[in-house]
CSV table of C-alpha atoms in Angstrom, one decimal:
chain,number,residue,atom,x,y,z
A,1192,MET,CA,-8.8,-16.7,8.1
A,1193,PRO,CA,-12.5,-16.3,8.9
A,1194,SER,CA,-14.6,-13.8,6.9
A,1195,GLU,CA,-15.4,-12.0,10.1
A,1196,THR,CA,-11.8,-10.8,10.3
A,1197,SER,CA,-11.7,-7.0,11.0
A,1198,VAL,CA,-10.1,-4.6,8.5
A,1199,THR,CA,-8.4,-1.2,8.8
A,1200,VAL,CA,-8.1,0.7,5.5
A,1201,VAL,CA,-5.0,2.8,5.7
A,1202,VAL,CA,-5.1,5.9,3.4
A,1203,PRO,CA,-2.0,8.2,3.1
A,1204,VAL,CA,-3.1,11.7,2.3
A,1205,PHE,CA,-1.1,14.6,0.9
A,1206,ASN,CA,-3.1,17.4,-0.7
A,1207,GLU,CA,-6.1,15.3,-1.8
A,1208,GLU,CA,-8.9,17.5,-0.3
A,1209,PRO,CA,-11.6,17.0,-3.0
A,1210,ASN,CA,-11.0,13.2,-3.3
A,1211,LEU,CA,-11.6,12.3,0.4
A,1212,PRO,CA,-15.4,12.4,0.7
A,1213,PRO,CA,-16.0,10.4,-2.4
A,1214,LEU,CA,-13.3,7.9,-1.4
A,1215,LEU,CA,-14.9,7.3,2.0
A,1216,ASP,CA,-18.3,6.8,0.2
A,1217,GLU,CA,-16.8,4.2,-2.1
A,1218,ILE,CA,-15.0,2.4,0.7
A,1219,THR,CA,-18.3,2.3,2.6
A,1220,ARG,CA,-20.1,0.9,-0.3
A,1221,ALA,CA,-17.4,-1.8,-0.8
A,1222,LEU,CA,-17.3,-2.9,2.8
A,1223,GLY,CA,-20.5,-1.7,4.4
A,1224,GLY,CA,-22.6,-4.7,3.4
A,1225,GLY,CA,-20.1,-7.4,4.3
A,1226,PRO,CA,-19.7,-9.4,7.5
A,1227,ARG,CA,-16.4,-7.8,8.5
A,1228,GLN,CA,-15.9,-5.1,11.0
A,1229,TRP,CA,-13.9,-2.3,9.4
A,1230,ASP,CA,-12.6,1.3,9.9
A,1231,VAL,CA,-10.7,3.8,7.8
A,1232,LEU,CA,-7.5,5.4,9.1
A,1233,PHE,CA,-6.4,8.5,7.2
A,1234,VAL,CA,-2.8,9.5,7.6
A,1235,ASN,CA,-2.3,13.2,6.8
A,1236,ASP,CA,1.2,13.8,5.6
A,1237,CYS,CA,1.3,17.5,6.5
A,1238,SER,CA,-1.0,18.5,3.6
A,1239,THR,CA,-0.9,22.2,2.6
A,1240,ASP,CA,-4.5,22.3,1.3
A,1241,GLY,CA,-7.7,21.7,3.3
A,1242,SER,CA,-7.3,17.9,3.5
A,1243,LEU,CA,-6.9,17.8,7.3
A,1244,ALA,CA,-10.0,19.9,7.8
A,1245,VAL,CA,-12.0,17.5,5.6
A,1246,ILE,CA,-10.6,14.5,7.4
A,1247,LYS,CA,-11.6,15.9,10.8
A,1248,ALA,CA,-15.1,16.6,9.5
A,1249,LEU,CA,-15.4,13.1,8.2
A,1250,ALA,CA,-14.2,11.7,11.5
A,1251,ALA,CA,-16.7,13.8,13.4
A,1252,GLN,CA,-19.6,12.5,11.3
A,1253,ASN,CA,-18.6,8.9,11.0
A,1254,PRO,CA,-17.3,6.7,14.0
A,1255,ARG,CA,-15.6,4.4,11.5
A,1256,VAL,CA,-13.2,7.2,10.5
A,1257,ARG,CA,-9.9,7.8,12.4
A,1258,TYR,CA,-6.9,9.9,11.5
A,1259,LEU,CA,-3.3,10.7,12.3
A,1260,SER,CA,-1.6,13.9,11.2
A,1261,PHE,CA,2.1,14.3,10.8
A,1262,ARG,CA,3.9,17.4,12.1
A,1263,PHE,CA,6.2,17.4,9.1
A,1264,ASN,CA,5.9,15.9,5.6
A,1265,GLN,CA,7.5,12.4,5.8
A,1266,GLY,CA,6.4,10.6,2.6
A,1267,GLN,CA,4.1,7.7,1.7
A,1268,SER,CA,6.2,5.0,3.4
A,1269,ALA,CA,6.1,6.8,6.7
A,1270,ALA,CA,2.3,7.2,6.4
A,1271,PHE,CA,2.0,3.5,5.8
A,1272,ALA,CA,4.2,2.6,8.7
A,1273,ALA,CA,2.2,4.9,11.0
A,1274,GLY,CA,-1.0,3.3,9.7
A,1275,PHE,CA,0.3,-0.2,10.3
A,1276,ALA,CA,1.3,0.7,13.8
A,1277,ASN,CA,-2.0,2.2,14.7
A,1278,ALA,CA,-4.4,-0.1,12.8
A,1279,SER,CA,-7.2,-1.7,14.9
A,1280,GLY,CA,-8.1,-4.4,12.4
A,1281,ASP,CA,-6.6,-7.9,12.0
A,1282,VAL,CA,-5.9,-7.0,8.4
A,1283,VAL,CA,-4.7,-3.7,6.9
A,1284,VAL,CA,-5.7,-2.6,3.4
A,1285,THR,CA,-3.6,0.1,1.8
A,1286,ILE,CA,-5.1,2.4,-0.9
A,1287,ASP,CA,-4.2,5.7,-2.4
A,1288,ALA,CA,-6.3,8.8,-1.7
A,1289,ASP,CA,-6.4,9.9,-5.4
A,1290,LEU,CA,-9.3,7.7,-6.4
A,1291,GLN,CA,-7.2,5.9,-9.0
A,1292,ASN,CA,-7.4,2.7,-7.0
A,1293,ASP,CA,-11.0,1.3,-6.9
A,1294,PRO,CA,-12.3,0.5,-3.4
A,1295,ALA,CA,-14.8,-1.9,-5.1
A,1296,ASP,CA,-11.8,-4.2,-5.5
A,1297,ILE,CA,-11.1,-4.5,-1.7
A,1298,PRO,CA,-13.5,-7.5,-1.2
A,1299,ALA,CA,-11.7,-9.5,-3.9
A,1300,LEU,CA,-8.4,-9.0,-2.0
A,1301,LEU,CA,-9.9,-10.0,1.3
A,1302,ASP,CA,-11.7,-13.0,-0.3
A,1303,THR,CA,-8.4,-14.2,-1.9
A,1304,MET,CA,-6.7,-13.9,1.5
A,1305,ASP,CA,-9.6,-16.0,3.0
A,1306,ARG,CA,-9.5,-18.6,0.3
A,1307,GLU,CA,-5.7,-19.1,-0.1
A,1308,GLY,CA,-4.6,-18.4,3.5
A,1309,VAL,CA,-1.8,-16.1,2.4
A,1310,ASP,CA,-0.2,-13.3,4.4
A,1311,MET,CA,-0.6,-10.6,1.7
A,1312,VAL,CA,-2.7,-10.0,-1.4
A,1313,ILE,CA,-1.6,-7.3,-3.9
A,1314,GLY,CA,-3.5,-5.8,-6.8
A,1315,TRP,CA,-2.1,-5.6,-10.3
A,1316,ARG,CA,-3.5,-2.9,-12.6
A,1317,ARG,CA,-4.7,-4.5,-15.9
A,1318,ARG,CA,-5.3,-1.3,-17.8
A,1319,ARG,CA,-3.4,1.6,-16.2
A,1320,GLN,CA,-4.9,5.0,-16.7
A,1321,ASP,CA,-1.7,7.0,-16.6
A,1322,THR,CA,0.3,8.9,-19.2
A,1323,TRP,CA,2.4,6.8,-21.6
A,1324,VAL,CA,5.6,8.1,-20.0
A,1325,LYS,CA,4.5,7.0,-16.6
A,1326,ARG,CA,3.3,3.6,-17.8
A,1327,ILE,CA,6.6,2.9,-19.6
A,1328,SER,CA,8.8,4.1,-16.8
A,1329,SER,CA,6.8,2.1,-14.3
A,1330,ARG,CA,7.0,-1.0,-16.5
A,1331,LEU,CA,10.8,-0.6,-16.8
A,1332,ALA,CA,11.1,0.0,-13.1
A,1333,ASN,CA,9.1,-3.1,-12.3
A,1334,ARG,CA,11.3,-5.3,-14.5
A,1335,LEU,CA,14.5,-3.9,-13.0
A,1336,ARG,CA,13.1,-4.3,-9.5
A,1337,ASP,CA,12.1,-7.9,-10.1
A,1338,TRP,CA,15.4,-8.8,-11.7
A,1339,TRP,CA,17.5,-7.3,-8.9
A,1340,THR,CA,15.4,-8.5,-6.1
A,1341,ARG,CA,14.7,-11.9,-7.7
A,1342,GLU,CA,11.0,-11.2,-7.7
A,1343,THR,CA,8.1,-12.2,-10.0
A,1344,VAL,CA,5.5,-9.6,-8.9
A,1345,ARG,CA,3.6,-8.1,-11.8
A,1346,ASP,CA,2.8,-4.6,-10.3
A,1347,THR,CA,4.4,-3.8,-7.0
A,1348,GLY,CA,3.7,-0.2,-7.6
A,1349,CYS,CA,-0.1,-0.7,-7.1
A,1350,SER,CA,-1.0,0.8,-3.7
A,1351,LEU,CA,-4.1,-1.5,-3.3
A,1352,LYS,CA,-2.8,-4.3,-1.0
A,1353,ALA,CA,-4.0,-6.3,1.9
A,1354,MET,CA,-1.8,-7.6,4.7
A,1355,ARG,CA,-2.2,-9.4,8.0
A,1356,THR,CA,-1.6,-6.7,10.6
A,1357,PRO,CA,1.1,-8.6,12.6
A,1358,VAL,CA,3.0,-9.1,9.3
A,1359,ALA,CA,2.7,-5.5,8.4
A,1360,ARG,CA,4.1,-4.4,11.8
A,1361,ARG,CA,7.2,-6.6,11.5
A,1362,LEU,CA,8.3,-5.1,8.2
A,1363,HIS,CA,11.6,-3.3,7.8
A,1364,VAL,CA,10.7,0.4,7.8
A,1365,PHE,CA,12.6,2.8,5.6
A,1366,ARG,CA,11.9,5.6,3.1
A,1367,ASN,CA,10.3,4.2,0.0
A,1368,MET,CA,9.6,0.8,1.5
A,1369,HIS,CA,6.1,1.0,0.0
A,1370,ARG,CA,7.7,0.0,-3.4
A,1371,TYR,CA,9.0,-3.3,-2.0
A,1372,LEU,CA,6.2,-4.5,0.3
A,1373,PRO,CA,5.8,-7.9,-1.3
A,1374,THR,CA,9.5,-8.6,-1.1
A,1375,LEU,CA,9.7,-7.4,2.5
A,1376,VAL,CA,6.8,-9.8,3.4
A,1377,LYS,CA,8.5,-12.7,1.7
A,1378,MET,CA,11.7,-11.9,3.6
A,1379,GLN,CA,9.7,-12.8,6.7
A,1380,GLY,CA,8.7,-16.1,5.2
A,1381,GLY,CA,5.3,-14.7,4.3
A,1382,THR,CA,3.2,-15.7,1.3
A,1383,VAL,CA,1.9,-13.4,-1.4
A,1384,ALA,CA,-0.9,-13.7,-3.9
A,1385,GLU,CA,-1.9,-11.3,-6.7
A,1386,VAL,CA,-5.3,-10.3,-8.1
A,1387,PRO,CA,-6.2,-8.1,-11.1
A,1388,VAL,CA,-7.7,-4.8,-10.1
A,1389,ASN,CA,-9.3,-1.7,-11.7
A,1390,HIS,CA,-7.3,1.5,-12.3
A,1391,ARG,CA,-8.9,4.9,-13.0
A,1392,PRO,CA,-7.7,8.2,-14.3
A,1393,ARG,CA,-7.1,10.9,-11.8
A,1394,VAL,CA,-9.9,13.5,-11.7
A,1395,HIS,CA,-8.7,15.9,-9.0
A,1396,GLY,CA,-5.2,17.0,-7.9
A,1397,VAL,CA,-1.8,16.1,-9.4
A,1398,SER,CA,0.6,13.2,-9.1
A,1399,LYS,CA,3.0,13.5,-6.2
A,1400,TYR,CA,5.8,11.7,-8.0
A,1401,GLY,CA,8.1,12.6,-11.0
A,1402,THR,CA,9.8,10.1,-13.2
A,1403,TRP,CA,13.4,11.1,-12.6
A,1404,ASP,CA,13.2,11.6,-8.9
A,1405,ARG,CA,11.7,8.1,-8.5
A,1406,ALA,CA,14.5,6.7,-10.7
A,1407,ARG,CA,17.3,8.3,-8.7
A,1408,ALA,CA,15.8,7.1,-5.4
A,1409,GLY,CA,15.0,3.7,-6.9
A,1410,VAL,CA,18.6,2.8,-7.6
A,1411,TYR,CA,19.7,3.5,-4.0
A,1412,ASP,CA,16.7,1.6,-2.6
A,1413,LEU,CA,17.4,-1.5,-4.8
A,1414,ILE,CA,20.9,-1.8,-3.4
A,1415,GLY,CA,19.5,-1.6,0.2
A,1416,VAL,CA,16.7,-4.1,-0.4
A,1417,ARG,CA,19.1,-6.6,-2.0
A,1418,TRP,CA,21.4,-6.2,1.0
A,1419,LEU,CA,18.5,-6.9,3.4
A,1420,GLN,CA,17.4,-10.0,1.3
A,1421,ASP,CA,20.9,-11.5,1.4
A,1422,ARG,CA,21.2,-11.0,5.2
A,1423,ALA,CA,17.6,-11.7,6.3
A,1424,ILE,CA,17.3,-14.0,9.4
A,1425,ARG,CA,14.4,-16.4,9.7
A,1426,TYR,CA,14.1,-19.2,12.2
A,1427,GLU,CA,11.5,-21.5,13.7
A,1428,ILE,CA,11.5,-22.7,17.3
A,1429,ASP,CA,11.4,-26.5,17.5
A,1430,ASP,CA,11.4,-26.8,21.3
A,1431,ARG,CA,11.6,-24.6,24.3
A,1432,ASN,CA,11.7,-24.7,28.1
């Protein structure tokens, strides 16, 4: 993949008003000096604060900024799916709006994709800046998820990822799919690489996820993803008329 490949950064947003201007500034610093064409697609998930007004102001000031806004709150997976469907770049990069992911790591993901020729590159957070309860619960969830889905991914919960856009658009779409993106890519026969990334403490706003609600949904999702894995269809055309 040439370094001139264009990139769309997809940012799901739910009540992240104060984080959006500094996030755009950091994305601009990370990508602005490179050879790639890029844009940012904010997906507003029916925020109840001033997030949408801030996004509209950013879009009015910066031609690289686009946005979608849901009529009803649909969740992070729906925001990602809408972002993938409306991305203009050859590659989509996903990142949280809470500033815990570091946009300065985006070039490393893209360079790894260039160098290794893989379909997806995911970040793994070396030193997580979360509460000890969240760190432990996430570690346990990752181990259970890897065991059940026969995976070896270190940190599938990290939102900082890069995917080739055609691959992203072929993914099975369902609620909470964002927790299984590497597995869904591999189900298509895609290839995945991992790179260490920075993780920062949240400064503004609050986490949108609780430990127990994630656990309840996770068990149901695990069963569904394993079912999809066992029944996935992949084929290659050898000849045609």
